[in-house]
Short mmCIF file of N, CA and C and ligand atoms in Angstrom, two decimals:
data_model
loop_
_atom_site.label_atom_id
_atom_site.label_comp_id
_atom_site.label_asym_id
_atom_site.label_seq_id
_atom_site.Cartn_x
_atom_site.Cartn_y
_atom_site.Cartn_z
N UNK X 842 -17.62 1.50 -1.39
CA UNK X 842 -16.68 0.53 -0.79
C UNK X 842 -15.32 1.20 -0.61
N UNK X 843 -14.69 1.34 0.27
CA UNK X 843 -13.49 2.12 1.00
C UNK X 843 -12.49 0.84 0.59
N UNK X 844 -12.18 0.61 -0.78
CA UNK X 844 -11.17 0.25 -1.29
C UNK X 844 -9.87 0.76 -1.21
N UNK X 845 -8.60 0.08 -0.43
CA UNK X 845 -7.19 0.95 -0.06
C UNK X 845 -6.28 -0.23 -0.20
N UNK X 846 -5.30 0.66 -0.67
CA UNK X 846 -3.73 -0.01 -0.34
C UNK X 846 -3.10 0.19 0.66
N UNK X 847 -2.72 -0.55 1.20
CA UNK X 847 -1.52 -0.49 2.68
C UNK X 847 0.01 -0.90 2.90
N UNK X 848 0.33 -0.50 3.36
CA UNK X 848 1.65 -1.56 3.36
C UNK X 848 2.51 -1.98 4.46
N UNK X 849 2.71 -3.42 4.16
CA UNK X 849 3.66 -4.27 5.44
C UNK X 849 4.71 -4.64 5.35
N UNK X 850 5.82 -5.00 6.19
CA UNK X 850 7.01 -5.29 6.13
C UNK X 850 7.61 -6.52 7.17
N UNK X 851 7.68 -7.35 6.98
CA UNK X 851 8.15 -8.43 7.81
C UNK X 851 9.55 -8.38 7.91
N UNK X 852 10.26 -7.95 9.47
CA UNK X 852 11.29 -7.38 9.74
C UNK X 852 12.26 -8.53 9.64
N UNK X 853 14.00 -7.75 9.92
CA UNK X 853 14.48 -9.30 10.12
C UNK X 853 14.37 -10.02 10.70
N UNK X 854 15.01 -11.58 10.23
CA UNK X 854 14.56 -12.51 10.98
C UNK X 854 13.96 -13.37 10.58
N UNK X 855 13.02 -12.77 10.00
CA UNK X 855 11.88 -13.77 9.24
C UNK X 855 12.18 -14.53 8.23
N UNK X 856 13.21 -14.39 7.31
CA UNK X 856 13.54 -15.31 6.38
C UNK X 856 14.31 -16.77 7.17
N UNK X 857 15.24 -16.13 8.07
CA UNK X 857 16.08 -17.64 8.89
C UNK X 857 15.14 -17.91 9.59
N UNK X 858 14.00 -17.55 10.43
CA UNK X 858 12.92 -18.30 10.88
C UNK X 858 12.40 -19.12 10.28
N UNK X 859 12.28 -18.92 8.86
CA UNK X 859 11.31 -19.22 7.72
C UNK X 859 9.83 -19.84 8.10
N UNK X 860 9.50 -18.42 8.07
CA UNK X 860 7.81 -17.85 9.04
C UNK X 860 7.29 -16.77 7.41
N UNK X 861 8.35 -16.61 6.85
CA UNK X 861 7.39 -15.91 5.98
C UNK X 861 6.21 -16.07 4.79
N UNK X 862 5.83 -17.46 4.89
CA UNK X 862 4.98 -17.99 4.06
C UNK X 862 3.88 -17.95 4.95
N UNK X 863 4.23 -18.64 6.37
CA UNK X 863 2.83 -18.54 7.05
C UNK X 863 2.19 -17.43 7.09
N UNK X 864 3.48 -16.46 7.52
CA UNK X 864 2.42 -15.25 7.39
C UNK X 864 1.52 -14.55 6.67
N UNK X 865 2.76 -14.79 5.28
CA UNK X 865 2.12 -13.80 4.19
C UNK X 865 0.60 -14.60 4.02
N UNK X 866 0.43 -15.98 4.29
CA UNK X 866 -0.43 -17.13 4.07
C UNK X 866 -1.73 -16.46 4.98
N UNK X 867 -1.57 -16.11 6.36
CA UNK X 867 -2.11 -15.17 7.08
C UNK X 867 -3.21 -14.11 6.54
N UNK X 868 -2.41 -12.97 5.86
CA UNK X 868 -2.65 -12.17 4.98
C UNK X 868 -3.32 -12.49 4.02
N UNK X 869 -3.22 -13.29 3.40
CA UNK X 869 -4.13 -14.04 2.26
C UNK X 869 -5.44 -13.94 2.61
N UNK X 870 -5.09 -14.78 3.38
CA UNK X 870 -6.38 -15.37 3.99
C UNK X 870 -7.60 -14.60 4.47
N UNK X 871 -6.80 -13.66 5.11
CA UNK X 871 -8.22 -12.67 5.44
C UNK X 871 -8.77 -11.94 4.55
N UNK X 872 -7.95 -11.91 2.91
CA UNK X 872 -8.70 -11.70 2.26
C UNK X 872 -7.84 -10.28 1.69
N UNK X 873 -6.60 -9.89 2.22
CA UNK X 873 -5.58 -9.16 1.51
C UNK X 873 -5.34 -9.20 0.47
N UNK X 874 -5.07 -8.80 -0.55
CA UNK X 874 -4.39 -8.89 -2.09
C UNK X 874 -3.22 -8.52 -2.18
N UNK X 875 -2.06 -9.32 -2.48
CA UNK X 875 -1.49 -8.94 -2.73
C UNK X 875 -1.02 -7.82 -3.84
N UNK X 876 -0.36 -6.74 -4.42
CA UNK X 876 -0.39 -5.77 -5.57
C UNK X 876 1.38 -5.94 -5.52
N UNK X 877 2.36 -5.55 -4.48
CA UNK X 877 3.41 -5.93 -4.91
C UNK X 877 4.41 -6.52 -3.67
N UNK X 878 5.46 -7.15 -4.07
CA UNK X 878 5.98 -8.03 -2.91
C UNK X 878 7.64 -7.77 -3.38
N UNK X 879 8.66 -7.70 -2.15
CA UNK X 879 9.85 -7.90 -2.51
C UNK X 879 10.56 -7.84 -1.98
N UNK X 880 12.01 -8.75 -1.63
CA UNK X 880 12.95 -8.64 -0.26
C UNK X 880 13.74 -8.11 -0.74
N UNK X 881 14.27 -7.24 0.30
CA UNK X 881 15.36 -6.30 0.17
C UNK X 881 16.16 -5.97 1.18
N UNK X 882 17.81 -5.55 1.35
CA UNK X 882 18.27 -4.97 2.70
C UNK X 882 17.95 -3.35 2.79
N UNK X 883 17.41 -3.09 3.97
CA UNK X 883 17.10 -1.29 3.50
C UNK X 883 18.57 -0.93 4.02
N UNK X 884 18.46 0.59 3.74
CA UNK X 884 19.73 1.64 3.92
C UNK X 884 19.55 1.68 5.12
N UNK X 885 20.19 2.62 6.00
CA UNK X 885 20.01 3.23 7.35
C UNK X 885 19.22 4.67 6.71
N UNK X 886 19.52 5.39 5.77
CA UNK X 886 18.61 6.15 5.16
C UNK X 886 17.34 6.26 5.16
N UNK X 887 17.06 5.34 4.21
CA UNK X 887 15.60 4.52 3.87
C UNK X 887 14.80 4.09 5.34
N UNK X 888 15.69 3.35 6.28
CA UNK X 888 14.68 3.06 7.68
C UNK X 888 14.42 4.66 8.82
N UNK X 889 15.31 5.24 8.15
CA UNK X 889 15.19 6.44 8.81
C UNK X 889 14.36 7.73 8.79
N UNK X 890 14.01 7.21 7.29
CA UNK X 890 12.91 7.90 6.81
C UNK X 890 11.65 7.25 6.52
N UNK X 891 11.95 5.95 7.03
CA UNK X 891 10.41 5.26 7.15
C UNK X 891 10.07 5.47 8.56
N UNK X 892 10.75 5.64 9.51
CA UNK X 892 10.77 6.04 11.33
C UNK X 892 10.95 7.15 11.38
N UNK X 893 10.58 8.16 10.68
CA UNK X 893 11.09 9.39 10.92
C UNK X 893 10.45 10.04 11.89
N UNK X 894 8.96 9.44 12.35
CA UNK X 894 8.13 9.80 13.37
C UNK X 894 8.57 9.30 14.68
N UNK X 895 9.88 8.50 14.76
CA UNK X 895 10.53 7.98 16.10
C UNK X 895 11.59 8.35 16.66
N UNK X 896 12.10 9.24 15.35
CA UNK X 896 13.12 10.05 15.71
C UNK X 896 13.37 11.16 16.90
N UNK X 897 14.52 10.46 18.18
CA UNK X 897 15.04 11.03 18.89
C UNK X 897 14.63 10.69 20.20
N UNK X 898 13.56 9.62 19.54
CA UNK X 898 12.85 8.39 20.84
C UNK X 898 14.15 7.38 21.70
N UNK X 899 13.96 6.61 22.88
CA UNK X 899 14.91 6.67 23.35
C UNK X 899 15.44 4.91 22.85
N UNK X 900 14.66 4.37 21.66
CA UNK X 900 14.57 3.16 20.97
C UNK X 900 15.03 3.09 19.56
N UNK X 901 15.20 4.47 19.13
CA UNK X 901 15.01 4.83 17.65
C UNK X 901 16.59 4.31 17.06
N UNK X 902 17.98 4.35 17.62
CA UNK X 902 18.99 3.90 17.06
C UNK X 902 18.82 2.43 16.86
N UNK X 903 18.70 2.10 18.53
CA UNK X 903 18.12 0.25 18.15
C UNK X 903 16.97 -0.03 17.06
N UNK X 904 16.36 0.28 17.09
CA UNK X 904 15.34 0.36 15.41
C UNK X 904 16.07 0.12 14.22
N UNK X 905 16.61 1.39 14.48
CA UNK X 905 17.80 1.02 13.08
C UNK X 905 18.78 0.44 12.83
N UNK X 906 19.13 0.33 13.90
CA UNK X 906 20.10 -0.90 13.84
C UNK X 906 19.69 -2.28 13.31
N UNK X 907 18.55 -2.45 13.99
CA UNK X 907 18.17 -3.92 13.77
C UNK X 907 17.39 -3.70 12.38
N UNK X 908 16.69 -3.11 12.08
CA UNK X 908 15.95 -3.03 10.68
C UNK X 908 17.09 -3.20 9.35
N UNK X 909 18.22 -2.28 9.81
CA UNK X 909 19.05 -2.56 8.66
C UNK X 909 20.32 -4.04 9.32
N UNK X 910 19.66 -4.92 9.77
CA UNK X 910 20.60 -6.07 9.99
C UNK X 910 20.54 -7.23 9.11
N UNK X 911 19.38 -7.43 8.76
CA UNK X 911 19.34 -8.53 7.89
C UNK X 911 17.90 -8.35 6.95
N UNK X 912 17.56 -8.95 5.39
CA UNK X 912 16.82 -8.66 5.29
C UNK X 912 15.00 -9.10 5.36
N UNK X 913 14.56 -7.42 4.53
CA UNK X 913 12.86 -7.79 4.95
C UNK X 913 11.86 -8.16 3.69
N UNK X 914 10.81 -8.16 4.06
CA UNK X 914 10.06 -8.19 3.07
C UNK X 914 9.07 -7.08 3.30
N UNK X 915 8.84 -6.31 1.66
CA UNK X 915 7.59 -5.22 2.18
C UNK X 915 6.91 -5.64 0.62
N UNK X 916 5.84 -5.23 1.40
CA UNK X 916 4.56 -5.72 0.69
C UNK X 916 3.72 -4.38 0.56
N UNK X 917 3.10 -4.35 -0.81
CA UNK X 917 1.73 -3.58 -0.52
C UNK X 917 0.50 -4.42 -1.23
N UNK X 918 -0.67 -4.17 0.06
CA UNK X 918 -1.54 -5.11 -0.19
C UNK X 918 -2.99 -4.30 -0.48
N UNK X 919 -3.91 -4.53 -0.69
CA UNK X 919 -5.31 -3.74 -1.08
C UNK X 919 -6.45 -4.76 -0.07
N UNK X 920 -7.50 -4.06 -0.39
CA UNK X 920 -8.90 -4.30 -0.27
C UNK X 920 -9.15 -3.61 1.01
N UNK X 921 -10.57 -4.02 1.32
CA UNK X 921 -11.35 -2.90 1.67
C UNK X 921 -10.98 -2.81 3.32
N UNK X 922 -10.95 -1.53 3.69
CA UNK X 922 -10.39 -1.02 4.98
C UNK X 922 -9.36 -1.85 5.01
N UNK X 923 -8.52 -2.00 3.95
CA UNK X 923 -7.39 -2.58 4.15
C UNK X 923 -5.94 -2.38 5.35
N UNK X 924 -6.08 -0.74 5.74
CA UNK X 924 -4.75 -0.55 6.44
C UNK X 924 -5.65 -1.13 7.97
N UNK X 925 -6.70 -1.12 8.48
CA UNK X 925 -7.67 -1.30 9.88
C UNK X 925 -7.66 -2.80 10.22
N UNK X 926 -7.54 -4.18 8.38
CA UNK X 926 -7.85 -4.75 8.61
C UNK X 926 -6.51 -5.74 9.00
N UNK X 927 -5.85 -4.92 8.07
CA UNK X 927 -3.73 -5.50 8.01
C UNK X 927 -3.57 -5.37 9.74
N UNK X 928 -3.65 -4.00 10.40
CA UNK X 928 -3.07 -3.84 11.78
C UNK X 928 -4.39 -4.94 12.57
N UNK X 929 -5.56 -5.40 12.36
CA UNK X 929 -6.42 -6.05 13.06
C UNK X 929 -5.69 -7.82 13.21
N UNK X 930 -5.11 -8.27 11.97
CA UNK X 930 -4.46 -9.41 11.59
C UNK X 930 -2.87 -9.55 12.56
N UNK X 931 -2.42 -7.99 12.45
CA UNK X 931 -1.13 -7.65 13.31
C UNK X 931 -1.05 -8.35 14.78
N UNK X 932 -2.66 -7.47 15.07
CA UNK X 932 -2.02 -7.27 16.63
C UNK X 932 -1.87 -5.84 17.31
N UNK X 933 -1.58 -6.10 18.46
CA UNK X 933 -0.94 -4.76 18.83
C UNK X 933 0.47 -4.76 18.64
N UNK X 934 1.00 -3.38 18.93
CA UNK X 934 2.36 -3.11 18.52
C UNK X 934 3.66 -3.88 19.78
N UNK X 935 2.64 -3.79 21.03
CA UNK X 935 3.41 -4.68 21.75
C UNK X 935 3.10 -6.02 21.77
N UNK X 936 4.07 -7.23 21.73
CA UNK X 936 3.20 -8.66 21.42
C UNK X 936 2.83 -8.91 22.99
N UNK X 937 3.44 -8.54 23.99
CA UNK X 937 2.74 -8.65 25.02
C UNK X 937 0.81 -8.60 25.06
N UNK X 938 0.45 -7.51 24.57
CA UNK X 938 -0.98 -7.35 24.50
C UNK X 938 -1.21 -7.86 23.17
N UNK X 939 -0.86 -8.61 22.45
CA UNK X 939 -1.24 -9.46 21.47
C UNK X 939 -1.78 -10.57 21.62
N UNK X 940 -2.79 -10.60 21.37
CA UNK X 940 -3.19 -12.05 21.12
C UNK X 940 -3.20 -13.23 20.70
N UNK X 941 -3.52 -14.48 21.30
CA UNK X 941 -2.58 -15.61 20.32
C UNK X 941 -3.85 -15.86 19.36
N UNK X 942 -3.32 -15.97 18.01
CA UNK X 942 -3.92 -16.03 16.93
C UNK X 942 -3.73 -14.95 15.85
N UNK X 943 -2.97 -13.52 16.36
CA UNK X 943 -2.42 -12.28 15.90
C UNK X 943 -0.97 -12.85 15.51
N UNK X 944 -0.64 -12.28 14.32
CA UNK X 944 0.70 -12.47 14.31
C UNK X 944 1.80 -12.28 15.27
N UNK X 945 1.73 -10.72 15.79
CA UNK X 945 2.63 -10.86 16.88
C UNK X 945 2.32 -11.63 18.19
N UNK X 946 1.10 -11.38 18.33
CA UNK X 946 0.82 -12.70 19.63
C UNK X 946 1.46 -13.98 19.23
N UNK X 947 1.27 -14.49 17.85
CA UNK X 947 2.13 -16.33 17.85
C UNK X 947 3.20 -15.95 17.45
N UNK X 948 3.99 -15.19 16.63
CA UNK X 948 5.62 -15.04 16.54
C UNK X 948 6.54 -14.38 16.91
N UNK X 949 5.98 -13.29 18.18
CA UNK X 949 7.33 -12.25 19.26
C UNK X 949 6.49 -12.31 20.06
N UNK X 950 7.72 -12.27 20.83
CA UNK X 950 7.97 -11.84 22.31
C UNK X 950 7.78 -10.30 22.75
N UNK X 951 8.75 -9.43 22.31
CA UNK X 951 8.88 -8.29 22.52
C UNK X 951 9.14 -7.49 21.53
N UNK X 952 8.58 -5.93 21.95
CA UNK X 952 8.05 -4.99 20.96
C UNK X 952 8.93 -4.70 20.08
N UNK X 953 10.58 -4.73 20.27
CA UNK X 953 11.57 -4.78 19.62
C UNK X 953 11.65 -5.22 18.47
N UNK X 954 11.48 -6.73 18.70
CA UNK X 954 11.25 -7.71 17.73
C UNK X 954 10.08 -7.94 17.35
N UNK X 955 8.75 -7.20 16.67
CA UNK X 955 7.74 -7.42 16.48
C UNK X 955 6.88 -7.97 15.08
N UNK X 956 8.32 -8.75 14.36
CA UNK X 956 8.23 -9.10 13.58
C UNK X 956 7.58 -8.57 12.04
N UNK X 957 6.34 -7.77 12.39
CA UNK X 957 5.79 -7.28 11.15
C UNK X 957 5.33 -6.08 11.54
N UNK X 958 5.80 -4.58 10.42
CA UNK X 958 5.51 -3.27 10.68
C UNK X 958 4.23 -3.19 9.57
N UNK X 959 3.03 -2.73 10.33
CA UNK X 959 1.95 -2.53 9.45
C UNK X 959 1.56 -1.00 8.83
N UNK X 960 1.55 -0.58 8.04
CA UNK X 960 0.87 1.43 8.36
C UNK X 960 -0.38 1.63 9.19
N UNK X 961 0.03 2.53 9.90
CA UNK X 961 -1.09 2.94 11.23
C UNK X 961 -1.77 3.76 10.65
N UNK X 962 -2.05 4.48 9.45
CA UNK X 962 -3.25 5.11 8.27
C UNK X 962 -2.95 4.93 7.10
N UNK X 963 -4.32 5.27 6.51
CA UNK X 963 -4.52 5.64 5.40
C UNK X 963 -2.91 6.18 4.28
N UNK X 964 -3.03 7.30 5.42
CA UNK X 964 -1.86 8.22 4.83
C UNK X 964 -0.87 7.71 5.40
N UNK X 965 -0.44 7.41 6.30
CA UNK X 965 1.01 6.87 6.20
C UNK X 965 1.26 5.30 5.49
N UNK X 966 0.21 5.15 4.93
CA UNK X 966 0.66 3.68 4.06
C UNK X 966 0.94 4.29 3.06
N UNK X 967 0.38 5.63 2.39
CA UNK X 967 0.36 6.39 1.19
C UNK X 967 2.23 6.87 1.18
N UNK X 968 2.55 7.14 2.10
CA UNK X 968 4.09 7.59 2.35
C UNK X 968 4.68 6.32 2.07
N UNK X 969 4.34 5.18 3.11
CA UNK X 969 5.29 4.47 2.97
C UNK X 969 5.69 3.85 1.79
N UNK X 970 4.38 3.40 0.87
CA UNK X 970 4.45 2.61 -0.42
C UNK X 970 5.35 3.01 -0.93
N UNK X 971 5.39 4.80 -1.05
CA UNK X 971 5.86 5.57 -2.54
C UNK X 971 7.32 5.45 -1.59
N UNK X 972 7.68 5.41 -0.60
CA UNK X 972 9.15 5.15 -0.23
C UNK X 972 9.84 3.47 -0.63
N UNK X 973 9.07 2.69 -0.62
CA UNK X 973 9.32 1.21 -0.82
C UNK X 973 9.05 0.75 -2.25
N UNK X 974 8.68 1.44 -2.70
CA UNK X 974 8.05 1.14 -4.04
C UNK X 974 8.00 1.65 -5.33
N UNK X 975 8.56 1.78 -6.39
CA UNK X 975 7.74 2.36 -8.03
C UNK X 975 6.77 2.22 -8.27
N UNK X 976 5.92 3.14 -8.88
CA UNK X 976 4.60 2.75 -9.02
C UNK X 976 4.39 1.67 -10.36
N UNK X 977 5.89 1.55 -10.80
CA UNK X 977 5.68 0.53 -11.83
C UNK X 977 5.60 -1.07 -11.13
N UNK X 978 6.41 -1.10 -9.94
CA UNK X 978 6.53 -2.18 -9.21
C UNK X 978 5.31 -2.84 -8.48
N UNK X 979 3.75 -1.94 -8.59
CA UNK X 979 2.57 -2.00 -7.80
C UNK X 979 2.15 -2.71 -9.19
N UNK X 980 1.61 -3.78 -9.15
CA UNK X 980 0.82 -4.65 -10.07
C UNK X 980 -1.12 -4.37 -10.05
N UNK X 981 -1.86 -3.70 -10.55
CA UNK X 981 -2.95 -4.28 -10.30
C UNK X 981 -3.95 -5.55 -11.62
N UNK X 982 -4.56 -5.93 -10.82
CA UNK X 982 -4.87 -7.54 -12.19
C UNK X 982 -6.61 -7.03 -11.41
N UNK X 983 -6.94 -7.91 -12.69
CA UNK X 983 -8.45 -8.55 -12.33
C UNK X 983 -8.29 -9.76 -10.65
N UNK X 984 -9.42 -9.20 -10.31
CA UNK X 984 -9.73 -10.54 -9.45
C UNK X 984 -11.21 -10.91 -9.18
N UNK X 985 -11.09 -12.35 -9.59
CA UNK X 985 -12.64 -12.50 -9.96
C UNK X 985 -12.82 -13.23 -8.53
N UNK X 986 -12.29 -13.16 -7.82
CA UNK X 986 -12.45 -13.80 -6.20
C UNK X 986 -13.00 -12.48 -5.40
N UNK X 987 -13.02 -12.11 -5.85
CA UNK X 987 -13.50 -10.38 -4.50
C UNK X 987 -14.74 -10.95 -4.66
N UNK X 988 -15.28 -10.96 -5.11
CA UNK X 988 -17.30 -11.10 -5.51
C UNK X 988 -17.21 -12.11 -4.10
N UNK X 989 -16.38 -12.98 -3.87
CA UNK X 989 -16.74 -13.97 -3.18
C UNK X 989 -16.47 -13.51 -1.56
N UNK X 990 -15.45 -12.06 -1.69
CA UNK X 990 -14.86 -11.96 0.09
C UNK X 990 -15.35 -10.53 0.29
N UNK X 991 -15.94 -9.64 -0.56
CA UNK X 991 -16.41 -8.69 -0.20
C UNK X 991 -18.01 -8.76 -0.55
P1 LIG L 1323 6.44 -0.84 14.01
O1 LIG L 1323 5.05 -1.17 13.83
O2 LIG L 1323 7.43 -1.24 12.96
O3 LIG L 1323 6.57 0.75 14.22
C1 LIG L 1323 7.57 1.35 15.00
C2 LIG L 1323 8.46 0.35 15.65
O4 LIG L 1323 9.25 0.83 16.69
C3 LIG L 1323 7.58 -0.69 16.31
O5 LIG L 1323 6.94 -1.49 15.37
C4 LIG L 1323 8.58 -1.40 17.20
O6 LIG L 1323 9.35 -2.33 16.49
C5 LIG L 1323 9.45 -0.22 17.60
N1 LIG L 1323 9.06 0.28 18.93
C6 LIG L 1323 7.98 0.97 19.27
N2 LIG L 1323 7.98 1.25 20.59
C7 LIG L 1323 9.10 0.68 21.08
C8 LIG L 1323 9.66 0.61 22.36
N3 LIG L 1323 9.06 1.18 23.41
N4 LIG L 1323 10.81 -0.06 22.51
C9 LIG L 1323 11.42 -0.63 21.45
N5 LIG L 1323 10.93 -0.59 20.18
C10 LIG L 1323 9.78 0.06 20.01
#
């Protein structure tokens, strides 16, 4: 069983929307686990080195700008093909080609504002966690509910 951790971030916005229950509710649902959760304002640092793969793109200041405007929530979540199944729940990266029933299909408009950043692998969820996270801050528990979703 291809058991993984991933991790998401619900950009700003989302708290004065107050959309972040549905979502995370979203996530639940398909059967995500939560392991750790927490709002925070990032640095321009910190978003810069979570985008560091966008760097010098012709979007990448507006990125940061807006990422460090108000704050987010990042999450890291588990279970199985977890990072395939988080971006499947997403959407695409543009909400234009999103679907309604995808997060970004029912809560943005545009790619700008795309409300929730998912990891696009394995390994870059592996980066991102250890940038967002202590490994003391990652909780794992029993869960006697998996028997029932895997
Ligand atoms: P995210 O999944 O967080 O990963 C990179 C982010 O860059 C992406 O979501 C968008 O918010 C943003 N992004 C990607 N492409 C564009 C674009 N063409 N114009 C503006 N923002 C973009």
């Amino acid at each position: 069983m291809a058991h993984e951790k991933t991790f998401a971030m619900l950009k700003p916005g989302i708290l004065q929307r107050r959309v972040v229950g549905e979502i995370i509710s979203r996530l639940e649902r398909k059967g995500l686990r939560i392991l750790a959760l927490k709002l925070m304002n990032i640095s321009r640092e910190l978003a810069g080195q979570h985008y560091a793969e966008h760097q010098g793109k012709p979007f990448y200041d507006g990125l940061v700008d807006y990422m460090t405007s108000g704050p987010v929530v990042a999450m890291v979540l588990s279970g199985e093909h977890a990072t395939h199944q988080l971006r499947k729940v997403c959407g695409p990266t543009n909400p234009d080609e999103a679907t309604p029933g995808t997060i970004r299909g029912d809560f943005s408009e545009k790619t700008n504002r795309n409300v929730i950043h998912a990891s696009d692998s394995v390994e870059s969820a592996k980066r991102e966690i250890q940038l967002f996270f202590s490994p003391t801050e990652i909780i794992e528990y029993e869960d006697e509910h998996a028997k029932w979703i895997y």
